[in-house]
mmCIF file of C-alpha atoms and ligand atoms in Angstrom:
data_model
loop_
_atom_site.group_PDB
_atom_site.id
_atom_site.type_symbol
_atom_site.label_atom_id
_atom_site.label_comp_id
_atom_site.label_asym_id
_atom_site.label_seq_id
_atom_site.Cartn_x
_atom_site.Cartn_y
_atom_site.Cartn_z
ATOM 1 C CA MET A 1 92.091 142.527 103.690
ATOM 2 C CA VAL A 2 92.427 140.537 106.914
ATOM 3 C CA LYS A 3 94.918 142.003 109.337
ATOM 4 C CA ARG A 4 97.788 139.766 110.316
ATOM 5 C CA ASN A 5 97.629 138.372 113.858
ATOM 6 C CA GLN A 6 100.320 140.467 115.544
ATOM 7 C CA ASP A 7 100.966 137.838 118.196
ATOM 8 C CA ILE A 8 101.927 135.334 115.545
ATOM 9 C CA ALA A 9 103.926 138.005 113.729
ATOM 10 C CA LYS A 10 105.878 138.528 116.942
ATOM 11 C CA LEU A 11 107.073 134.939 117.017
ATOM 12 C CA GLN A 12 110.449 134.645 115.302
ATOM 13 C CA SER A 13 110.179 131.867 112.734
ATOM 14 C CA SER A 14 111.952 128.702 113.779
ATOM 15 C CA TYR A 15 115.379 130.179 113.330
ATOM 16 C CA LEU A 16 117.160 127.265 114.991
ATOM 17 C CA PHE A 17 116.004 124.388 112.840
ATOM 18 C CA ALA A 18 115.932 126.472 109.667
ATOM 19 C CA GLU A 19 119.525 127.535 110.313
ATOM 20 C CA ILE A 20 120.629 123.962 111.084
ATOM 21 C CA ALA A 21 119.012 122.757 107.848
ATOM 22 C CA LYS A 22 120.655 125.576 105.885
ATOM 23 C CA ARG A 23 124.151 124.853 107.237
ATOM 24 C CA LYS A 24 123.643 121.135 106.641
ATOM 25 C CA GLN A 25 122.543 121.719 103.025
ATOM 26 C CA GLU A 26 125.487 124.023 102.338
ATOM 27 C CA PHE A 27 127.849 121.435 103.772
ATOM 28 C CA LEU A 28 126.333 118.638 101.668
ATOM 29 C CA LYS A 29 126.584 120.743 98.541
ATOM 30 C CA GLU A 30 130.316 121.014 99.057
ATOM 31 C CA ASN A 31 130.727 117.477 100.393
ATOM 32 C CA PRO A 32 128.155 115.358 98.575
ATOM 33 C CA ASP A 33 129.726 112.065 99.671
ATOM 34 C CA ALA A 34 129.913 112.876 103.382
ATOM 35 C CA GLN A 35 128.194 110.345 105.649
ATOM 36 C CA LEU A 36 126.383 112.681 108.009
ATOM 37 C CA ILE A 37 125.145 111.351 111.335
ATOM 38 C CA SER A 38 122.385 113.236 113.063
ATOM 39 C CA LEU A 39 122.626 113.682 116.805
ATOM 40 C CA GLY A 40 120.287 116.594 116.497
ATOM 41 C CA ILE A 41 116.904 114.999 116.331
ATOM 42 C CA GLY A 42 114.536 114.274 119.180
ATOM 43 C CA ASP A 43 112.731 111.699 117.051
ATOM 44 C CA THR A 44 112.784 107.958 117.735
ATOM 45 C CA THR A 45 114.333 105.438 115.329
ATOM 46 C CA GLN A 46 113.452 102.023 116.761
ATOM 47 C CA PRO A 47 110.350 100.054 115.751
ATOM 48 C CA ILE A 48 107.228 99.867 117.881
ATOM 49 C CA PRO A 49 106.994 96.529 119.773
ATOM 50 C CA ASP A 50 104.935 93.769 118.122
ATOM 51 C CA ILE A 51 102.376 93.547 120.894
ATOM 52 C CA ILE A 52 101.390 97.122 120.059
ATOM 53 C CA THR A 53 101.462 96.931 116.259
ATOM 54 C CA LYS A 54 99.286 93.775 116.443
ATOM 55 C CA ALA A 55 96.705 95.822 118.338
ATOM 56 C CA PHE A 56 96.816 98.525 115.603
ATOM 57 C CA ILE A 57 96.171 95.871 112.978
ATOM 58 C CA ALA A 58 93.306 94.263 114.921
ATOM 59 C CA GLU A 59 91.724 97.690 115.345
ATOM 60 C CA ALA A 60 92.168 98.527 111.656
ATOM 61 C CA ASN A 61 90.459 95.254 110.766
ATOM 62 C CA LYS A 62 87.414 96.359 112.731
ATOM 63 C CA LEU A 63 87.090 99.481 110.655
ATOM 64 C CA ASN A 64 86.474 97.791 107.312
ATOM 65 C CA ARG A 65 83.297 95.990 108.334
ATOM 66 C CA SER A 66 79.993 97.635 109.112
ATOM 67 C CA GLU A 67 79.352 95.330 112.112
ATOM 68 C CA THR A 68 82.513 96.479 113.880
ATOM 69 C CA TYR A 69 83.047 99.958 112.440
ATOM 70 C CA THR A 70 83.128 102.825 114.971
ATOM 71 C CA GLY A 71 83.366 106.574 114.417
ATOM 72 C CA TYR A 72 84.329 109.319 116.864
ATOM 73 C CA GLU A 73 85.953 108.238 120.093
ATOM 74 C CA PRO A 74 84.864 109.539 123.530
ATOM 75 C CA SER A 75 86.122 113.136 123.837
ATOM 76 C CA PHE A 76 88.481 112.557 126.746
ATOM 77 C CA GLY A 77 89.639 109.066 125.777
ATOM 78 C CA ARG A 78 88.324 105.541 126.151
ATOM 79 C CA GLU A 79 87.336 104.688 129.720
ATOM 80 C CA GLU A 80 89.724 101.750 129.726
ATOM 81 C CA MET A 81 92.531 103.958 128.467
ATOM 82 C CA ARG A 82 91.987 106.544 131.199
ATOM 83 C CA GLU A 83 91.863 103.778 133.799
ATOM 84 C CA ARG A 84 95.035 102.174 132.534
ATOM 85 C CA ILE A 85 96.978 105.443 132.496
ATOM 86 C CA ALA A 86 95.838 106.135 136.070
ATOM 87 C CA GLU A 87 96.899 102.653 137.118
ATOM 88 C CA LYS A 88 100.138 102.105 135.174
ATOM 89 C CA MET A 89 101.539 105.632 135.136
ATOM 90 C CA TYR A 90 100.293 106.876 138.505
ATOM 91 C CA ASN A 91 99.793 103.727 140.574
ATOM 92 C CA GLY A 92 96.245 104.832 141.182
ATOM 93 C CA ALA A 93 97.369 108.128 142.778
ATOM 94 C CA ILE A 94 95.077 110.026 140.445
ATOM 95 C CA SER A 95 91.625 109.031 139.317
ATOM 96 C CA PRO A 96 90.760 108.024 135.717
ATOM 97 C CA ASP A 97 88.421 110.988 135.274
ATOM 98 C CA GLU A 98 91.363 113.315 135.890
ATOM 99 C CA VAL A 99 93.151 111.834 132.841
ATOM 100 C CA PHE A 100 92.507 113.423 129.419
ATOM 101 C CA VAL A 101 93.800 111.293 126.562
ATOM 102 C CA SER A 102 95.138 113.249 123.613
ATOM 103 C CA ASP A 103 96.982 113.172 120.314
ATOM 104 C CA GLY A 104 100.260 114.002 122.040
ATOM 105 C CA SER A 105 101.831 116.186 124.609
ATOM 106 C CA LYS A 106 102.895 118.965 122.246
ATOM 107 C CA CYS A 107 99.299 119.372 121.109
ATOM 108 C CA ASP A 108 98.193 119.626 124.743
ATOM 109 C CA ILE A 109 100.920 122.197 125.428
ATOM 110 C CA GLY A 110 99.392 124.306 122.647
ATOM 111 C CA ARG A 111 95.822 123.854 123.892
ATOM 112 C CA LEU A 112 96.828 124.719 127.448
ATOM 113 C CA GLN A 113 97.582 128.222 126.212
ATOM 114 C CA ILE A 114 93.906 128.636 125.335
ATOM 115 C CA LEU A 115 93.042 127.540 128.852
ATOM 116 C CA PHE A 116 95.164 130.246 130.458
ATOM 117 C CA GLY A 117 94.128 133.088 128.141
ATOM 118 C CA SER A 118 96.329 136.057 127.320
ATOM 119 C CA ASN A 119 96.383 137.712 130.702
ATOM 120 C CA CYS A 120 98.955 135.758 132.654
ATOM 121 C CA THR A 121 102.695 135.595 133.166
ATOM 122 C CA ILE A 122 104.426 132.441 132.044
ATOM 123 C CA GLY A 123 107.678 131.223 133.588
ATOM 124 C CA VAL A 124 109.964 128.809 131.741
ATOM 125 C CA GLN A 125 113.194 127.050 132.474
ATOM 126 C CA ASP A 126 115.918 128.587 130.344
ATOM 127 C CA PRO A 127 116.873 126.615 128.269
ATOM 128 C CA SER A 128 113.630 124.761 127.566
ATOM 129 C CA TYR A 129 111.568 122.893 124.974
ATOM 130 C CA PRO A 130 110.748 125.647 122.430
ATOM 131 C CA ALA A 131 106.998 124.886 122.319
ATOM 132 C CA TYR A 132 106.442 126.530 125.733
ATOM 133 C CA VAL A 133 107.776 129.911 124.642
ATOM 134 C CA GLY A 134 106.392 129.698 121.100
ATOM 135 C CA SER A 135 102.846 128.938 122.195
ATOM 136 C CA THR A 136 103.049 131.650 124.876
ATOM 137 C CA VAL A 137 104.023 134.272 122.309
ATOM 138 C CA MET A 138 101.390 133.181 119.774
ATOM 139 C CA THR A 139 98.605 133.484 122.303
ATOM 140 C CA GLY A 140 99.419 137.065 123.223
ATOM 141 C CA LYS A 141 101.097 136.569 126.584
ATOM 142 C CA SER A 142 104.379 138.293 125.687
ATOM 143 C CA GLY A 143 105.874 141.365 124.081
ATOM 144 C CA HIS A 144 108.472 141.420 121.322
ATOM 145 C CA THR A 145 111.977 139.999 121.573
ATOM 146 C CA ASP A 146 114.480 142.119 123.352
ATOM 147 C CA LYS A 147 117.377 142.659 120.902
ATOM 148 C CA GLU A 148 120.062 142.410 123.550
ATOM 149 C CA SER A 149 118.910 139.420 125.561
ATOM 150 C CA GLY A 150 117.100 137.569 122.787
ATOM 151 C CA GLN A 151 114.211 137.030 125.200
ATOM 152 C CA TYR A 152 110.564 137.865 124.650
ATOM 153 C CA THR A 153 109.484 140.558 127.074
ATOM 154 C CA GLY A 154 106.775 139.501 129.482
ATOM 155 C CA ILE A 155 107.983 135.901 129.740
ATOM 156 C CA ARG A 156 109.955 134.980 132.854
ATOM 157 C CA TYR A 157 113.051 133.052 131.827
ATOM 158 C CA LEU A 158 114.552 131.152 134.742
ATOM 159 C CA PRO A 159 118.211 130.406 134.020
ATOM 160 C CA CYS A 160 119.189 126.762 134.449
ATOM 161 C CA THR A 161 122.950 126.442 134.461
ATOM 162 C CA PRO A 162 125.569 124.312 136.208
ATOM 163 C CA ASP A 163 125.907 127.167 138.748
ATOM 164 C CA ASN A 164 122.418 126.565 140.104
ATOM 165 C CA ASP A 165 122.424 122.827 139.433
ATOM 166 C CA PHE A 166 119.923 123.501 136.585
ATOM 167 C CA CYS A 167 117.340 124.255 139.225
ATOM 168 C CA PRO A 168 116.118 127.879 139.316
ATOM 169 C CA LYS A 169 115.582 129.200 142.784
ATOM 170 C CA ALA A 170 112.023 128.906 144.037
ATOM 171 C CA GLU A 171 112.157 132.490 145.359
ATOM 172 C CA ASP A 172 112.625 133.763 141.787
ATOM 173 C CA LEU A 173 109.079 132.712 140.964
ATOM 174 C CA GLN A 174 107.333 135.755 142.415
ATOM 175 C CA GLY A 175 105.006 137.196 139.800
ATOM 176 C CA VAL A 176 104.829 134.006 137.726
ATOM 177 C CA ASP A 177 101.276 132.706 137.199
ATOM 178 C CA VAL A 178 101.973 129.547 135.214
ATOM 179 C CA LEU A 179 105.284 127.738 135.467
ATOM 180 C CA TYR A 180 106.441 125.168 132.911
ATOM 181 C CA LEU A 181 108.740 122.518 134.338
ATOM 182 C CA CYS A 182 110.117 119.549 132.440
ATOM 183 C CA SER A 183 111.888 116.580 134.008
ATOM 184 C CA PRO A 184 113.843 114.772 132.649
ATOM 185 C CA ASN A 185 114.528 117.992 130.873
ATOM 186 C CA ASN A 186 114.772 118.647 127.188
ATOM 187 C CA PRO A 187 117.431 119.879 126.375
ATOM 188 C CA THR A 188 119.613 119.611 129.508
ATOM 189 C CA GLY A 189 118.749 116.029 130.478
ATOM 190 C CA GLN A 190 118.520 117.229 134.068
ATOM 191 C CA VAL A 191 116.137 115.405 136.449
ATOM 192 C CA PHE A 192 114.556 116.991 139.520
ATOM 193 C CA THR A 193 115.088 115.348 142.877
ATOM 194 C CA LYS A 194 112.164 114.878 145.225
ATOM 195 C CA LYS A 195 113.465 117.659 147.431
ATOM 196 C CA GLN A 196 113.691 120.129 144.558
ATOM 197 C CA LEU A 197 110.158 119.348 143.433
ATOM 198 C CA GLU A 198 108.846 119.624 146.975
ATOM 199 C CA GLU A 199 110.246 123.131 147.065
ATOM 200 C CA TYR A 200 108.475 124.085 143.822
ATOM 201 C CA VAL A 201 105.175 122.640 145.000
ATOM 202 C CA SER A 202 105.490 124.491 148.278
ATOM 203 C CA VAL A 203 106.226 127.834 146.553
ATOM 204 C CA ALA A 204 103.427 127.254 144.034
ATOM 205 C CA ARG A 205 100.997 126.696 146.897
ATOM 206 C CA LYS A 206 102.187 129.843 148.621
ATOM 207 C CA HIS A 207 102.068 132.119 145.551
ATOM 208 C CA LYS A 208 99.079 130.402 143.844
ATOM 209 C CA ILE A 209 101.118 129.403 140.809
ATOM 210 C CA ILE A 210 99.919 126.665 138.458
ATOM 211 C CA ILE A 211 102.691 124.285 137.423
ATOM 212 C CA VAL A 212 102.549 122.576 134.030
ATOM 213 C CA TYR A 213 104.730 119.519 134.542
ATOM 214 C CA ASP A 214 106.008 117.854 131.385
ATOM 215 C CA THR A 215 106.975 114.186 131.763
ATOM 216 C CA ALA A 216 107.553 113.328 128.087
ATOM 217 C CA TYR A 217 110.809 111.578 129.082
ATOM 218 C CA SER A 218 109.792 110.044 132.426
ATOM 219 C CA ALA A 219 110.343 106.495 131.089
ATOM 220 C CA PHE A 220 114.074 107.256 131.111
ATOM 221 C CA ILE A 221 114.162 107.634 134.906
ATOM 222 C CA ARG A 222 115.661 104.497 136.391
ATOM 223 C CA ASP A 223 116.131 105.547 139.986
ATOM 224 C CA ALA A 224 113.186 105.948 142.348
ATOM 225 C CA LYS A 225 114.917 108.857 144.091
ATOM 226 C CA PHE A 226 113.891 111.006 141.105
ATOM 227 C CA PRO A 227 110.109 111.451 140.860
ATOM 228 C CA SER A 228 108.544 110.289 137.590
ATOM 229 C CA SER A 229 105.489 112.390 138.277
ATOM 230 C CA ILE A 230 104.857 115.569 140.216
ATOM 231 C CA TYR A 231 102.006 113.796 141.992
ATOM 232 C CA GLU A 232 104.616 111.887 143.997
ATOM 233 C CA ILE A 233 104.868 115.164 145.923
ATOM 234 C CA GLU A 234 102.304 115.797 148.616
ATOM 235 C CA GLY A 235 99.955 118.663 147.826
ATOM 236 C CA ALA A 236 100.857 118.737 144.113
ATOM 237 C CA LYS A 237 97.304 118.004 142.994
ATOM 238 C CA GLU A 238 96.269 121.445 144.171
ATOM 239 C CA VAL A 239 98.882 123.252 142.091
ATOM 240 C CA ALA A 240 99.943 121.126 139.144
ATOM 241 C CA LEU A 241 98.692 119.612 135.970
ATOM 242 C CA GLU A 242 100.884 117.124 134.196
ATOM 243 C CA THR A 243 101.314 116.182 130.575
ATOM 244 C CA GLY A 244 102.679 112.835 129.415
ATOM 245 C CA SER A 245 103.405 111.083 126.153
ATOM 246 C CA PHE A 246 103.645 107.678 124.475
ATOM 247 C CA SER A 247 106.124 109.104 121.957
ATOM 248 C CA LYS A 248 109.452 108.320 123.541
ATOM 249 C CA PHE A 249 108.313 105.404 125.724
ATOM 250 C CA PHE A 250 106.737 103.343 122.936
ATOM 251 C CA GLY A 251 107.946 104.948 119.698
ATOM 252 C CA PHE A 252 104.614 106.732 119.085
ATOM 253 C CA THR A 253 106.096 109.955 117.675
ATOM 254 C CA GLY A 254 104.260 109.319 114.403
ATOM 255 C CA VAL A 255 101.266 107.456 115.857
ATOM 256 C CA ARG A 256 100.400 110.338 118.220
ATOM 257 C CA LEU A 257 99.140 109.561 121.704
ATOM 258 C CA GLY A 258 99.551 111.361 125.007
ATOM 259 C CA TRP A 259 97.570 112.643 127.924
ATOM 260 C CA THR A 260 97.199 115.472 130.390
ATOM 261 C CA VAL A 261 96.195 115.029 134.013
ATOM 262 C CA VAL A 262 94.056 117.818 135.433
ATOM 263 C CA PRO A 263 93.320 117.050 139.082
ATOM 264 C CA LYS A 264 89.901 117.949 140.462
ATOM 265 C CA ALA A 265 91.562 119.818 143.307
ATOM 266 C CA LEU A 266 93.285 122.299 140.968
ATOM 267 C CA CYS A 267 91.303 125.542 140.857
ATOM 268 C CA PHE A 268 91.511 129.039 139.434
ATOM 269 C CA GLU A 269 91.519 132.096 141.683
ATOM 270 C CA ASP A 270 87.696 132.279 141.634
ATOM 271 C CA GLY A 271 87.340 128.671 142.755
ATOM 272 C CA THR A 272 86.452 127.224 139.338
ATOM 273 C CA PRO A 273 88.071 123.819 138.863
ATOM 274 C CA VAL A 274 90.651 124.050 136.068
ATOM 275 C CA ARG A 275 89.316 120.676 134.952
ATOM 276 C CA ASP A 276 85.919 122.210 134.065
ATOM 277 C CA ASP A 277 87.541 124.674 131.679
ATOM 278 C CA TRP A 278 89.915 122.057 130.287
ATOM 279 C CA MET A 279 86.881 119.967 129.328
ATOM 280 C CA LYS A 280 85.473 123.012 127.492
ATOM 281 C CA VAL A 281 88.747 123.515 125.624
ATOM 282 C CA MET A 282 89.031 119.852 124.703
ATOM 283 C CA THR A 283 85.463 119.489 123.477
ATOM 284 C CA THR A 284 85.697 122.713 121.463
ATOM 285 C CA VAL A 285 88.980 122.474 119.592
ATOM 286 C CA TYR A 286 89.751 118.774 119.658
ATOM 287 C CA ASN A 287 88.021 115.552 118.647
ATOM 288 C CA ALA A 288 89.624 112.772 120.698
ATOM 289 C CA ALA A 289 92.660 110.590 120.101
ATOM 290 C CA SER A 290 92.574 108.235 117.133
ATOM 291 C CA ASN A 291 90.978 104.815 117.636
ATOM 292 C CA LEU A 292 94.053 103.091 116.191
ATOM 293 C CA ALA A 293 96.408 104.969 118.502
ATOM 294 C CA GLN A 294 94.279 104.160 121.545
ATOM 295 C CA ALA A 295 94.051 100.472 120.651
ATOM 296 C CA GLY A 296 97.859 100.410 120.481
ATOM 297 C CA GLY A 297 98.079 102.451 123.672
ATOM 298 C CA LEU A 298 95.921 99.928 125.520
ATOM 299 C CA ALA A 299 98.263 97.143 124.438
ATOM 300 C CA ALA A 300 101.246 99.259 125.491
ATOM 301 C CA LEU A 301 99.815 99.641 128.979
ATOM 302 C CA THR A 302 99.700 95.919 129.727
ATOM 303 C CA ASP A 303 102.501 94.250 131.690
ATOM 304 C CA GLU A 304 103.916 92.815 128.463
ATOM 305 C CA GLY A 305 103.629 96.156 126.641
ATOM 306 C CA MET A 306 105.319 98.048 129.479
ATOM 307 C CA GLN A 307 108.143 95.513 129.471
ATOM 308 C CA ALA A 308 108.598 95.973 125.716
ATOM 309 C CA GLY A 309 108.567 99.777 126.115
ATOM 310 C CA LYS A 310 111.204 99.523 128.816
ATOM 311 C CA LYS A 311 113.447 97.533 126.452
ATOM 312 C CA LEU A 312 113.012 100.217 123.823
ATOM 313 C CA VAL A 313 114.047 102.925 126.276
ATOM 314 C CA ASP A 314 116.988 100.733 127.441
ATOM 315 C CA TYR A 315 118.247 100.824 123.859
ATOM 316 C CA TYR A 316 118.416 104.626 123.883
ATOM 317 C CA LEU A 317 119.867 104.671 127.411
ATOM 318 C CA HIS A 318 122.659 102.423 126.179
ATOM 319 C CA ASN A 319 123.216 104.864 123.306
ATOM 320 C CA VAL A 320 123.427 107.809 125.656
ATOM 321 C CA ASP A 321 126.025 105.958 127.771
ATOM 322 C CA THR A 322 128.134 105.461 124.636
ATOM 323 C CA LEU A 323 127.897 109.136 123.719
ATOM 324 C CA ARG A 324 128.565 110.344 127.252
ATOM 325 C CA GLU A 325 131.700 108.231 127.578
ATOM 326 C CA ALA A 326 132.978 109.557 124.255
ATOM 327 C CA VAL A 327 132.368 113.195 125.191
ATOM 328 C CA GLU A 328 133.849 112.761 128.670
ATOM 329 C CA SER A 329 136.970 111.156 127.195
ATOM 330 C CA THR A 330 137.652 114.447 125.402
ATOM 331 C CA GLY A 331 137.793 116.377 128.669
ATOM 332 C CA LEU A 332 134.601 118.333 127.992
ATOM 333 C CA LYS A 333 132.115 118.381 130.811
ATOM 334 C CA CYS A 334 128.637 117.158 130.102
ATOM 335 C CA TYR A 335 125.364 117.042 131.979
ATOM 336 C CA GLY A 336 122.199 114.971 131.718
ATOM 337 C CA GLY A 337 122.454 111.760 129.733
ATOM 338 C CA VAL A 338 121.831 109.418 132.662
ATOM 339 C CA HIS A 339 118.061 109.382 133.151
ATOM 340 C CA ALA A 340 117.478 111.132 129.839
ATOM 341 C CA PRO A 341 118.177 110.660 126.127
ATOM 342 C CA TYR A 342 119.961 114.026 125.880
ATOM 343 C CA LEU A 343 123.508 115.084 126.679
ATOM 344 C CA TRP A 344 124.117 118.728 127.459
ATOM 345 C CA ILE A 345 127.731 119.566 126.723
ATOM 346 C CA ASP A 346 129.534 122.501 128.265
ATOM 347 C CA LEU A 347 131.721 123.907 125.482
ATOM 348 C CA ASP A 348 134.224 125.495 127.812
ATOM 349 C CA GLY A 349 133.979 128.998 126.381
ATOM 350 C CA GLN A 350 133.233 128.147 122.740
ATOM 351 C CA SER A 351 129.940 129.316 121.318
ATOM 352 C CA SER A 352 127.135 126.896 120.461
ATOM 353 C CA TRP A 353 127.337 127.624 116.739
ATOM 354 C CA GLU A 354 131.145 127.439 116.673
ATOM 355 C CA MET A 355 131.064 123.901 118.020
ATOM 356 C CA PHE A 356 128.103 123.009 115.808
ATOM 357 C CA ASP A 357 130.159 124.026 112.749
ATOM 358 C CA LYS A 358 133.280 122.260 113.949
ATOM 359 C CA LEU A 359 131.416 118.981 114.457
ATOM 360 C CA LEU A 360 129.665 119.344 111.106
ATOM 361 C CA GLN A 361 132.782 120.210 109.115
ATOM 362 C CA GLU A 362 135.297 117.961 110.810
ATOM 363 C CA ALA A 363 133.306 114.980 112.094
ATOM 364 C CA HIS A 364 130.234 115.154 109.839
ATOM 365 C CA LEU A 365 127.939 115.208 112.858
ATOM 366 C CA VAL A 366 124.761 117.262 113.099
ATOM 367 C CA THR A 367 124.005 118.428 116.639
ATOM 368 C CA THR A 368 121.791 121.127 118.170
ATOM 369 C CA PRO A 369 123.295 124.422 119.394
ATOM 370 C CA GLY A 370 122.201 125.083 122.965
ATOM 371 C CA ILE A 371 121.376 128.713 122.225
ATOM 372 C CA GLY A 372 118.373 127.494 120.238
ATOM 373 C CA PHE A 373 116.654 126.490 123.488
ATOM 374 C CA GLY A 374 117.007 129.851 125.187
ATOM 375 C CA PRO A 375 119.645 132.452 126.035
ATOM 376 C CA SER A 376 121.148 130.370 128.865
ATOM 377 C CA GLY A 377 121.851 127.631 126.331
ATOM 378 C CA GLU A 378 124.697 129.647 124.785
ATOM 379 C CA GLY A 379 128.001 127.843 125.275
ATOM 380 C CA PHE A 380 126.290 124.436 125.293
ATOM 381 C CA LEU A 381 125.427 121.825 122.710
ATOM 382 C CA ARG A 382 122.684 119.187 122.841
ATOM 383 C CA MET A 383 123.319 115.675 121.582
ATOM 384 C CA SER A 384 120.439 113.264 121.199
ATOM 385 C CA ALA A 385 120.783 109.497 121.650
ATOM 386 C CA PHE A 386 117.741 108.562 119.557
ATOM 387 C CA GLY A 387 119.831 107.299 116.621
ATOM 388 C CA THR A 388 120.513 103.650 115.834
ATOM 389 C CA GLN A 389 123.171 101.929 117.920
ATOM 390 C CA GLU A 390 125.476 101.653 114.873
ATOM 391 C CA ALA A 391 125.188 105.372 114.112
ATOM 392 C CA ILE A 392 125.783 106.306 117.753
ATOM 393 C CA GLN A 393 128.859 104.092 117.971
ATOM 394 C CA GLU A 394 130.292 105.659 114.820
ATOM 395 C CA ALA A 395 129.449 109.136 116.154
ATOM 396 C CA ALA A 396 131.235 108.291 119.412
ATOM 397 C CA ARG A 397 134.367 107.242 117.478
ATOM 398 C CA ARG A 398 134.316 110.510 115.517
ATOM 399 C CA ILE A 399 133.844 112.594 118.684
ATOM 400 C CA THR A 400 136.757 110.887 120.405
ATOM 401 C CA ARG A 401 138.974 111.420 117.368
ATOM 402 C CA LEU A 402 138.026 115.056 116.816
ATOM 403 C CA MET A 403 137.756 116.448 120.290
ATOM 404 C CA GLN A 404 140.965 115.168 121.874
ATOM 405 C CA PRO A 405 141.899 117.062 125.021
ATOM 406 C CA ALA A 406 144.386 119.862 124.405
HETATM 407 N N1 LIG B 501 107.560 117.701 125.702
HETATM 408 C C1 LIG B 501 108.874 117.668 125.476
HETATM 409 C C2 LIG B 501 109.789 118.191 126.513
HETATM 410 C C3 LIG B 501 109.384 117.173 124.269
HETATM 411 O O1 LIG B 501 110.698 117.173 124.056
HETATM 412 C C4 LIG B 501 108.490 116.691 123.309
HETATM 413 C C5 LIG B 501 108.962 116.158 122.019
HETATM 414 O O2 LIG B 501 110.064 116.172 121.630
HETATM 415 C C6 LIG B 501 107.127 116.748 123.585
HETATM 416 C C7 LIG B 501 106.682 117.262 124.787
HETATM 417 C C8 LIG B 501 106.124 116.330 122.543
HETATM 418 O O3 LIG B 501 105.633 115.066 122.757
HETATM 419 P P1 LIG B 501 104.528 114.473 121.802
HETATM 420 O O4 LIG B 501 105.219 113.681 120.756
HETATM 421 O O5 LIG B 501 103.671 113.634 122.718
HETATM 422 O O6 LIG B 501 103.745 115.599 121.219
#
């Protein structure tokens, strides 16, 4: 018999989403006619712009003729794709051969764990996107969960709360080898200022920390005072890699396309460029992004495609405004939701699950309890603005009705 991988055994099965699904099913069993609205999902609902879907179709039409058929794509992405990401997403601040095109940011987050091996200490914002902690545990970089705190031992959780402006202190990073930062943040919607990021880059340089910077939601930033990329900070290329995604910008959640930038200047302790090892990882456990996805991605990264993507993001930004106004009208304080599709609601002493149940039972809304993103998420609730405008407007009406100020 094969022994179970104890690192995977350690990982608590996705309690959050399983529990949400269970409570939703129980509710629907008792209320089969209820019109539930989901504010829980991080998935997009709006169609991909025509300019991009036309490129998918043109590419598909090449695949059914022997004269135009092509097989495997170049391992790190089409040359033109790497060039266009460097130009459109980084204004040429990084070079195309530092861009590694992939099947999405989450997949890269998983593969990055292979790159770092099991012998390093990971630091995460608390709360954070669950994939950082999950992939850390699975690859043997943590102990078991501590019953009291709910945290995995060996992982450094950096509390992000209103008290510290959702920005953990740079001096708390001592002992961290790899630090995951996400801005705009999922779930808090918080965006780092240039000054805050400068501080992180400076501390990372001092303590030789590698930052993994996740920009899955950077298209939602509409004010140049907030950096869209960590490479806007001087010296960041020596300490940070960055992962990006087409998912939320162009509706590619199902198409799958993303990238990771690994600058040539980023090195391990022994002087080996991280990029050399990343190329080994990518050529060993990955076989390039799909030809259809890349054809669409190339169309997305034209002036017309970027304009269409911006309109798509505007739609969700309008939704988040609607939700924010509704929540604020109830007297509850909320964060994020300006340069991000997520609202992070302070429940004023109520627990995450209490408010989840109240909204489900009394307003027929499905949300996400903050505790599911880490211990510091207790007492908060995440609402997502990725629904249709009609659904969001109806949700806003229900929130206003239900959560009147006392
Ligand atoms: N990073 C964050 C913070 C996310 O919230 C998500 C998806 O929800 C991803 C990465 C995954 O992006 P992709 O669809 O490119 O895998």
